[in-house]
Tab-separated table of C-alpha atoms and ligand atoms in Angstrom:
chain	number	residue	atom	x	y	z
A	95	MET	CA	16.218	-17.350	-31.997
A	96	THR	CA	13.485	-15.558	-33.891
A	97	ASP	CA	10.862	-14.837	-31.238
A	98	VAL	CA	10.756	-13.664	-27.630
A	99	ALA	CA	8.683	-14.563	-24.582
A	100	VAL	CA	8.521	-13.527	-20.925
A	101	ILE	CA	8.282	-15.654	-17.789
A	102	GLY	CA	5.325	-14.578	-15.632
A	103	LEU	CA	5.267	-15.709	-11.981
A	104	ASP	CA	2.391	-15.652	-9.490
A	105	ILE	CA	3.529	-16.416	-5.928
A	106	GLY	CA	0.723	-17.070	-3.459
A	107	GLY	CA	0.612	-18.494	0.036
A	108	THR	CA	-0.514	-21.917	-1.223
A	109	HIS	CA	0.746	-22.254	-4.810
A	110	CYS	CA	3.496	-20.740	-6.896
A	111	ARG	CA	2.696	-20.691	-10.600
A	112	GLY	CA	4.777	-19.725	-13.584
A	113	ALA	CA	4.027	-19.399	-17.270
A	114	LEU	CA	5.851	-18.755	-20.501
A	115	VAL	CA	3.953	-15.859	-22.095
A	116	THR	CA	4.255	-14.370	-25.579
A	117	ALA	CA	4.300	-10.626	-26.310
A	118	THR	CA	0.606	-10.860	-27.227
A	119	GLY	CA	-0.375	-12.516	-23.947
A	120	ARG	CA	-0.609	-16.126	-25.090
A	121	VAL	CA	0.356	-18.662	-22.419
A	122	LEU	CA	2.574	-21.337	-23.993
A	123	GLU	CA	3.618	-23.366	-20.921
A	124	TRP	CA	2.526	-23.689	-17.286
A	125	ARG	CA	4.475	-24.889	-14.257
A	126	ARG	CA	3.554	-24.872	-10.556
A	127	PHE	CA	4.680	-26.069	-7.140
A	128	ASN	CA	3.310	-25.909	-3.602
A	129	THR	CA	4.729	-22.813	-1.906
A	130	ASP	CA	5.291	-24.566	1.455
A	131	SER	CA	6.458	-21.500	3.412
A	132	ALA	CA	7.413	-23.683	6.379
A	133	ALA	CA	10.268	-25.243	4.350
A	134	GLY	CA	12.098	-21.891	4.445
A	135	LEU	CA	13.646	-19.426	2.029
A	136	THR	CA	16.455	-21.602	0.625
A	137	VAL	CA	14.104	-24.429	-0.371
A	138	PHE	CA	11.582	-21.963	-1.834
A	139	LEU	CA	14.230	-20.181	-3.943
A	140	HIS	CA	15.590	-23.506	-5.190
A	141	ARG	CA	12.102	-24.507	-6.404
A	142	LEU	CA	11.455	-21.082	-7.921
A	143	VAL	CA	14.742	-21.054	-9.833
A	144	HIS	CA	14.072	-24.607	-11.035
A	145	LEU	CA	10.620	-23.561	-12.300
A	146	CYS	CA	12.134	-20.600	-14.198
A	147	GLU	CA	14.868	-22.805	-15.675
A	148	GLU	CA	12.263	-25.286	-16.903
A	149	LEU	CA	10.333	-22.473	-18.581
A	150	ARG	CA	13.526	-21.111	-20.164
A	151	GLU	CA	14.318	-24.564	-21.529
A	152	ALA	CA	10.748	-24.812	-22.856
A	153	ALA	CA	11.276	-21.470	-24.610
A	154	ALA	CA	14.554	-22.672	-26.136
A	155	SER	CA	12.854	-25.814	-27.453
A	156	ARG	CA	10.390	-23.504	-29.245
A	157	ASN	CA	13.302	-21.482	-30.681
A	158	MET	CA	12.338	-18.562	-28.445
A	159	ALA	CA	14.429	-16.314	-26.166
A	160	VAL	CA	13.246	-15.247	-22.698
A	161	ARG	CA	13.310	-11.445	-22.490
A	162	GLY	CA	12.689	-11.109	-18.747
A	163	ILE	CA	10.857	-12.293	-15.642
A	164	GLY	CA	7.777	-10.592	-14.178
A	165	CYS	CA	6.558	-11.597	-10.756
A	166	GLY	CA	3.459	-10.879	-8.685
A	167	THR	CA	3.694	-11.910	-5.061
A	168	ALA	CA	1.404	-11.779	-2.031
A	169	GLY	CA	2.408	-8.983	0.325
A	170	LEU	CA	3.481	-5.367	0.310
A	171	VAL	CA	6.244	-4.944	-2.264
A	172	GLU	CA	8.399	-1.816	-2.240
A	173	SER	CA	8.941	0.041	-5.500
A	174	THR	CA	12.485	-1.430	-5.572
A	175	GLY	CA	11.096	-4.999	-5.616
A	176	ARG	CA	11.956	-5.770	-1.980
A	177	ILE	CA	9.144	-7.514	-0.076
A	178	ARG	CA	8.309	-5.466	3.006
A	179	THR	CA	5.477	-7.453	4.616
A	180	SER	CA	3.740	-10.681	3.636
A	181	PRO	CA	1.625	-12.592	6.190
A	182	ASN	CA	1.316	-15.608	3.850
A	183	LEU	CA	4.985	-15.684	2.755
A	184	PRO	CA	6.950	-14.940	5.943
A	185	MET	CA	10.206	-16.355	4.506
A	186	LEU	CA	10.255	-13.587	1.861
A	187	VAL	CA	9.861	-10.613	4.236
A	188	GLY	CA	12.853	-8.305	3.846
A	189	PHE	CA	14.120	-10.266	0.843
A	190	ASP	CA	14.966	-8.529	-2.438
A	191	LEU	CA	13.498	-11.102	-4.827
A	192	GLN	CA	13.869	-8.761	-7.799
A	193	ALA	CA	17.647	-8.384	-7.313
A	194	TYR	CA	18.078	-12.106	-6.591
A	195	LEU	CA	16.327	-13.303	-9.758
A	196	GLY	CA	18.019	-10.574	-11.818
A	197	GLN	CA	21.488	-11.645	-10.689
A	198	HIS	CA	20.767	-15.343	-11.062
A	199	PHE	CA	19.276	-15.218	-14.566
A	200	ARG	CA	21.003	-12.049	-15.902
A	201	LEU	CA	17.616	-10.851	-17.151
A	202	PRO	CA	15.390	-7.807	-16.463
A	203	VAL	CA	13.081	-8.664	-13.526
A	204	ARG	CA	10.073	-6.824	-12.031
A	205	VAL	CA	8.451	-7.865	-8.773
A	206	VAL	CA	5.117	-6.305	-7.746
A	207	ASN	CA	2.217	-7.093	-5.418
A	208	ASP	CA	-0.022	-9.900	-6.747
A	209	ALA	CA	-3.153	-7.702	-6.860
A	210	ASP	CA	-1.185	-5.136	-8.884
A	211	ALA	CA	-0.093	-7.878	-11.299
A	212	SER	CA	-3.708	-9.062	-11.683
A	213	ALA	CA	-4.887	-5.484	-12.321
A	214	TRP	CA	-2.308	-5.135	-15.079
A	215	GLY	CA	-3.364	-8.491	-16.525
A	216	GLU	CA	-6.971	-7.269	-16.722
A	217	ALA	CA	-5.764	-3.952	-18.182
A	218	CYS	CA	-3.850	-5.663	-20.980
A	219	TYR	CA	-5.909	-8.769	-21.719
A	220	GLY	CA	-9.192	-8.703	-19.763
A	221	SER	CA	-12.149	-6.601	-18.660
A	222	GLY	CA	-9.963	-3.510	-18.224
A	223	ARG	CA	-8.859	-3.363	-21.870
A	224	SER	CA	-11.425	-0.698	-22.750
A	225	LEU	CA	-10.990	1.298	-19.513
A	226	ASP	CA	-8.567	4.199	-19.285
A	227	SER	CA	-8.528	4.326	-15.452
A	228	PHE	CA	-9.878	1.658	-13.131
A	229	LEU	CA	-9.501	-0.182	-9.849
A	230	THR	CA	-9.373	-3.961	-9.596
A	231	VAL	CA	-10.929	-5.221	-6.354
A	232	THR	CA	-9.945	-8.796	-5.527
A	233	LEU	CA	-12.509	-10.333	-3.171
A	234	GLY	CA	-11.137	-13.520	-1.632
A	235	THR	CA	-9.867	-14.494	1.803
A	236	GLY	CA	-8.897	-10.814	2.004
A	237	VAL	CA	-9.652	-7.781	-0.164
A	238	GLY	CA	-6.868	-6.721	-2.545
A	239	GLY	CA	-6.679	-3.812	-4.924
A	240	GLY	CA	-4.737	-2.714	-7.992
A	241	LEU	CA	-4.995	0.709	-9.552
A	242	VAL	CA	-4.543	1.524	-13.237
A	243	LEU	CA	-4.548	5.264	-14.004
A	244	GLN	CA	-4.444	6.473	-17.596
A	245	ARG	CA	-3.233	3.033	-18.746
A	246	ARG	CA	-0.363	2.850	-16.263
A	247	LEU	CA	-0.170	0.706	-13.129
A	248	TRP	CA	-0.129	3.131	-10.193
A	249	ARG	CA	1.924	1.739	-7.301
A	250	GLY	CA	2.593	5.069	-5.580
A	251	SER	CA	5.882	6.372	-4.215
A	252	SER	CA	6.399	3.422	-1.833
A	253	GLY	CA	4.812	0.653	-3.912
A	254	GLY	CA	1.902	0.201	-1.494
A	255	ALA	CA	-0.898	1.995	-3.393
A	256	GLY	CA	-4.275	0.508	-4.280
A	257	GLU	CA	-4.965	-1.203	-0.941
A	258	ILE	CA	-8.716	-0.616	-0.872
A	259	GLY	CA	-9.118	-3.532	1.550
A	260	HIS	CA	-7.623	-1.371	4.262
A	261	LEU	CA	-9.806	1.692	3.817
A	262	ALA	CA	-11.607	2.208	7.130
A	263	VAL	CA	-15.387	1.860	6.743
A	264	GLU	CA	-16.168	1.663	10.483
A	265	ALA	CA	-14.190	4.028	12.726
A	266	ARG	CA	-14.314	1.639	15.697
A	267	GLY	CA	-14.996	-1.554	13.787
A	268	ARG	CA	-13.485	-5.002	13.791
A	269	PRO	CA	-9.719	-5.209	14.404
A	270	CYS	CA	-7.669	-5.887	11.274
A	271	HIS	CA	-4.379	-7.775	10.960
A	272	CYS	CA	-2.864	-4.624	9.422
A	273	GLY	CA	-3.086	-2.988	12.855
A	274	SER	CA	-6.057	-0.734	12.080
A	275	HIS	CA	-9.770	-1.113	12.859
A	276	GLY	CA	-12.882	-1.314	10.709
A	277	CYS	CA	-11.060	-2.008	7.406
A	278	LEU	CA	-13.220	-2.950	4.391
A	279	GLU	CA	-11.506	-6.372	4.328
A	280	GLN	CA	-13.101	-7.203	7.683
A	281	TYR	CA	-16.603	-6.889	6.154
A	282	ALA	CA	-16.395	-7.625	2.419
A	283	SER	CA	-13.879	-10.504	2.139
A	284	GLY	CA	-14.995	-14.130	2.355
A	285	THR	CA	-13.917	-14.100	5.998
A	286	GLY	CA	-15.706	-10.790	6.561
A	287	ILE	CA	-18.969	-12.119	5.107
A	288	LEU	CA	-18.767	-15.070	7.512
A	289	LEU	CA	-18.259	-12.612	10.399
A	290	ASN	CA	-21.248	-10.585	9.140
A	291	TYR	CA	-23.402	-13.718	9.147
A	292	ARG	CA	-22.363	-14.716	12.660
A	293	GLU	CA	-22.902	-11.188	13.973
A	294	ILE	CA	-26.377	-10.915	12.426
A	295	SER	CA	-27.445	-14.418	13.511
A	296	GLY	CA	-26.017	-13.927	17.009
A	297	SER	CA	-24.309	-17.322	16.831
A	298	GLN	CA	-20.519	-17.772	16.708
A	299	GLN	CA	-20.536	-21.561	16.420
A	300	GLU	CA	-23.425	-22.892	14.365
A	301	GLY	CA	-24.299	-22.191	10.766
A	302	PRO	CA	-22.454	-22.134	7.426
A	303	ALA	CA	-18.677	-22.599	7.408
A	304	ASP	CA	-17.717	-20.090	4.718
A	305	SER	CA	-18.943	-17.437	2.268
A	306	VAL	CA	-19.664	-20.075	-0.422
A	307	ALA	CA	-22.150	-21.770	1.909
A	308	ILE	CA	-23.643	-18.379	2.861
A	309	ALA	CA	-24.086	-17.529	-0.846
A	310	ARG	CA	-25.923	-20.823	-1.342
A	311	LEU	CA	-28.240	-19.967	1.557
A	312	ALA	CA	-28.776	-16.416	0.242
A	313	ARG	CA	-29.794	-17.716	-3.182
A	314	GLY	CA	-32.251	-20.001	-1.401
A	315	GLY	CA	-33.869	-16.984	0.259
A	316	ASP	CA	-32.244	-17.171	3.733
A	317	ALA	CA	-32.735	-13.699	5.250
A	318	THR	CA	-29.595	-13.788	7.448
A	319	ALA	CA	-27.399	-14.838	4.513
A	320	ILE	CA	-28.910	-12.126	2.290
A	321	ALA	CA	-28.249	-9.575	5.050
A	322	ALA	CA	-24.613	-10.746	5.406
A	323	PHE	CA	-24.008	-10.035	1.703
A	324	ARG	CA	-25.982	-6.787	1.873
A	325	CYS	CA	-23.696	-5.655	4.700
A	326	ALA	CA	-20.609	-6.465	2.573
A	327	GLY	CA	-22.117	-4.702	-0.454
A	328	ARG	CA	-22.966	-1.624	1.573
A	329	TYR	CA	-19.409	-1.242	2.874
A	330	LEU	CA	-17.985	-1.910	-0.594
A	331	GLY	CA	-20.204	0.831	-2.027
A	332	GLN	CA	-19.196	3.183	0.768
A	333	ALA	CA	-15.480	2.649	0.123
A	334	LEU	CA	-15.827	2.784	-3.658
A	335	ALA	CA	-17.827	6.019	-3.522
A	336	GLY	CA	-14.863	7.651	-1.792
A	337	VAL	CA	-12.450	6.177	-4.324
A	338	VAL	CA	-14.397	7.338	-7.392
A	339	ASN	CA	-14.890	10.798	-5.890
A	340	LEU	CA	-11.120	10.969	-5.349
A	341	LEU	CA	-10.047	9.578	-8.719
A	342	SER	CA	-13.048	9.795	-11.110
A	343	LEU	CA	-12.491	6.284	-12.502
A	344	ASP	CA	-13.991	4.718	-15.641
A	345	GLY	CA	-14.671	1.434	-13.888
A	346	VAL	CA	-14.155	-1.107	-11.137
A	347	VAL	CA	-13.200	-4.691	-12.048
A	348	PHE	CA	-14.109	-7.363	-9.482
A	349	ALA	CA	-11.897	-10.458	-9.240
A	350	GLY	CA	-11.350	-13.305	-6.767
A	351	GLY	CA	-13.554	-16.155	-5.574
A	352	VAL	CA	-16.135	-13.963	-3.788
A	353	SER	CA	-16.678	-11.936	-6.991
A	354	ASP	CA	-18.762	-14.936	-8.149
A	355	CYS	CA	-21.310	-13.487	-5.704
A	356	LEU	CA	-21.318	-10.018	-7.309
A	357	ASP	CA	-25.063	-10.418	-7.925
A	358	LEU	CA	-25.582	-10.656	-4.147
A	359	LEU	CA	-23.314	-7.681	-3.410
A	360	ARG	CA	-24.406	-5.402	-6.220
A	361	PRO	CA	-27.807	-4.009	-5.028
A	362	ALA	CA	-26.534	-2.546	-1.735
A	363	MET	CA	-23.229	-1.528	-3.342
A	364	VAL	CA	-24.936	0.402	-6.149
A	365	GLN	CA	-27.344	2.038	-3.714
A	366	GLU	CA	-24.422	3.340	-1.637
A	367	LEU	CA	-22.577	4.513	-4.749
A	368	GLU	CA	-25.672	6.369	-5.976
A	369	GLU	CA	-26.166	8.038	-2.617
A	370	ARG	CA	-22.538	8.932	-1.904
A	371	ALA	CA	-20.620	9.410	-5.174
A	372	PHE	CA	-20.910	12.632	-7.145
A	373	GLU	CA	-23.374	12.081	-9.964
A	374	VAL	CA	-20.740	13.062	-12.549
A	375	ASN	CA	-18.388	10.379	-11.175
A	376	PHE	CA	-21.011	7.628	-10.831
A	377	ARG	CA	-22.782	8.175	-14.183
A	378	SER	CA	-19.945	6.807	-16.314
A	379	LEU	CA	-18.653	4.229	-13.832
A	380	GLN	CA	-18.672	0.630	-15.130
A	381	LEU	CA	-18.872	-2.233	-12.621
A	382	LEU	CA	-17.405	-5.311	-14.311
A	383	ALA	CA	-16.421	-8.870	-13.463
A	384	ALA	CA	-12.794	-9.791	-14.217
A	385	SER	CA	-12.312	-11.994	-17.273
A	386	CYS	CA	-8.722	-13.318	-17.093
A	387	GLY	CA	-9.460	-15.780	-14.278
A	388	GLU	CA	-6.425	-17.438	-12.713
A	389	GLU	CA	-4.215	-16.291	-15.585
A	390	ALA	CA	-4.491	-12.585	-14.625
A	391	GLY	CA	-1.475	-12.692	-12.306
A	392	VAL	CA	1.011	-14.315	-14.686
A	393	LEU	CA	-0.284	-12.330	-17.677
A	394	GLY	CA	0.010	-9.067	-15.769
A	395	SER	CA	3.445	-9.726	-14.325
A	396	ALA	CA	4.682	-10.826	-17.749
A	397	GLY	CA	3.082	-7.720	-19.314
A	398	LEU	CA	5.052	-5.456	-16.971
A	399	LEU	CA	8.226	-6.504	-18.772
A	400	GLY	CA	7.252	-4.564	-21.896
A	401	SER	CA	9.515	-1.696	-22.942
A	402	SER	CA	6.912	0.540	-21.268
A	403	GLN	CA	3.658	-0.356	-19.512
A	404	SER	CA	1.510	1.425	-22.065
A	405	GLY	CA	3.528	-0.144	-24.893
A	406	ALA	CA	2.678	-3.592	-23.546
A	407	CYS	CA	-0.989	-2.657	-23.496
A	408	ILE	CA	-1.030	-1.345	-27.030
A	409	SER	CA	0.455	-4.577	-28.346
A	410	ALA	CA	-2.145	-6.560	-26.368
A	411	ALA	CA	-5.024	-4.514	-27.732
A	412	ARG	CA	-3.878	-5.236	-31.271
A	413	SER	CA	-3.531	-8.976	-30.788
B	29	ZN	ZN1	-6.623	-3.428	7.602
């Protein structure tokens, strides 16, 4: 064996994807299966192990050795790799996936939250490559966040850092599944934008079915649709102003399906940032779209298997 690769996994509520990734972030092989949470933990683990074995065999056929397994998974992941909560993957709650894969494959394994993995993917191979410290905001069905500080993924003492989606932007706002009220996710996610539209229009039944349809209406000049996005942008700007005043970041990287609508969110978001953030913190702040696409999760989780996080980034920057 003359070369090494890492298996990167991205476990979501709908799909589980795995890739064989080189040290420079090149994806050599892809595999995927439907997560199917209802089938239970045993079935899921069997499929996951099978996927990893296929990727290891693919590496062997290329005369490569697998150095480790990195994994990003939906849910709150403790710093030990145990999954604490995960609404979309209930069979994994309380399960130590990191220890299980480590014992099964006799390889180094790291399991982190999927938004953290995506942030690290952008840090190493995407829009975050030139940023020293930044937050990735994933705008999709929910709002996820991953924090990179001075070129290191910051997960905090418990592993639950970076959750910008659950910053309160309305003290007595909409109830959130996390147990709090008025979280950013309830206003700026795809679901939140739909709620904004229905609240502004005064109709709970009629109208567009999702944020994609609302974006189409907004681009056609529909005032209610424009206002629904303006509402989301305003709350995003409000939350981000607090974050940049706390951390003085170099940038914010927007990922996820709703980030395709950044043009609709940006005016109100920037206005709030200008009004609320300290001028010194806002002046140098870059607002960027993510560039790794769907590969961010597997690239980031694979990148975490470097000898050190910053070491992995340096090798990526030189590729
Ligand atoms: Zn919440």
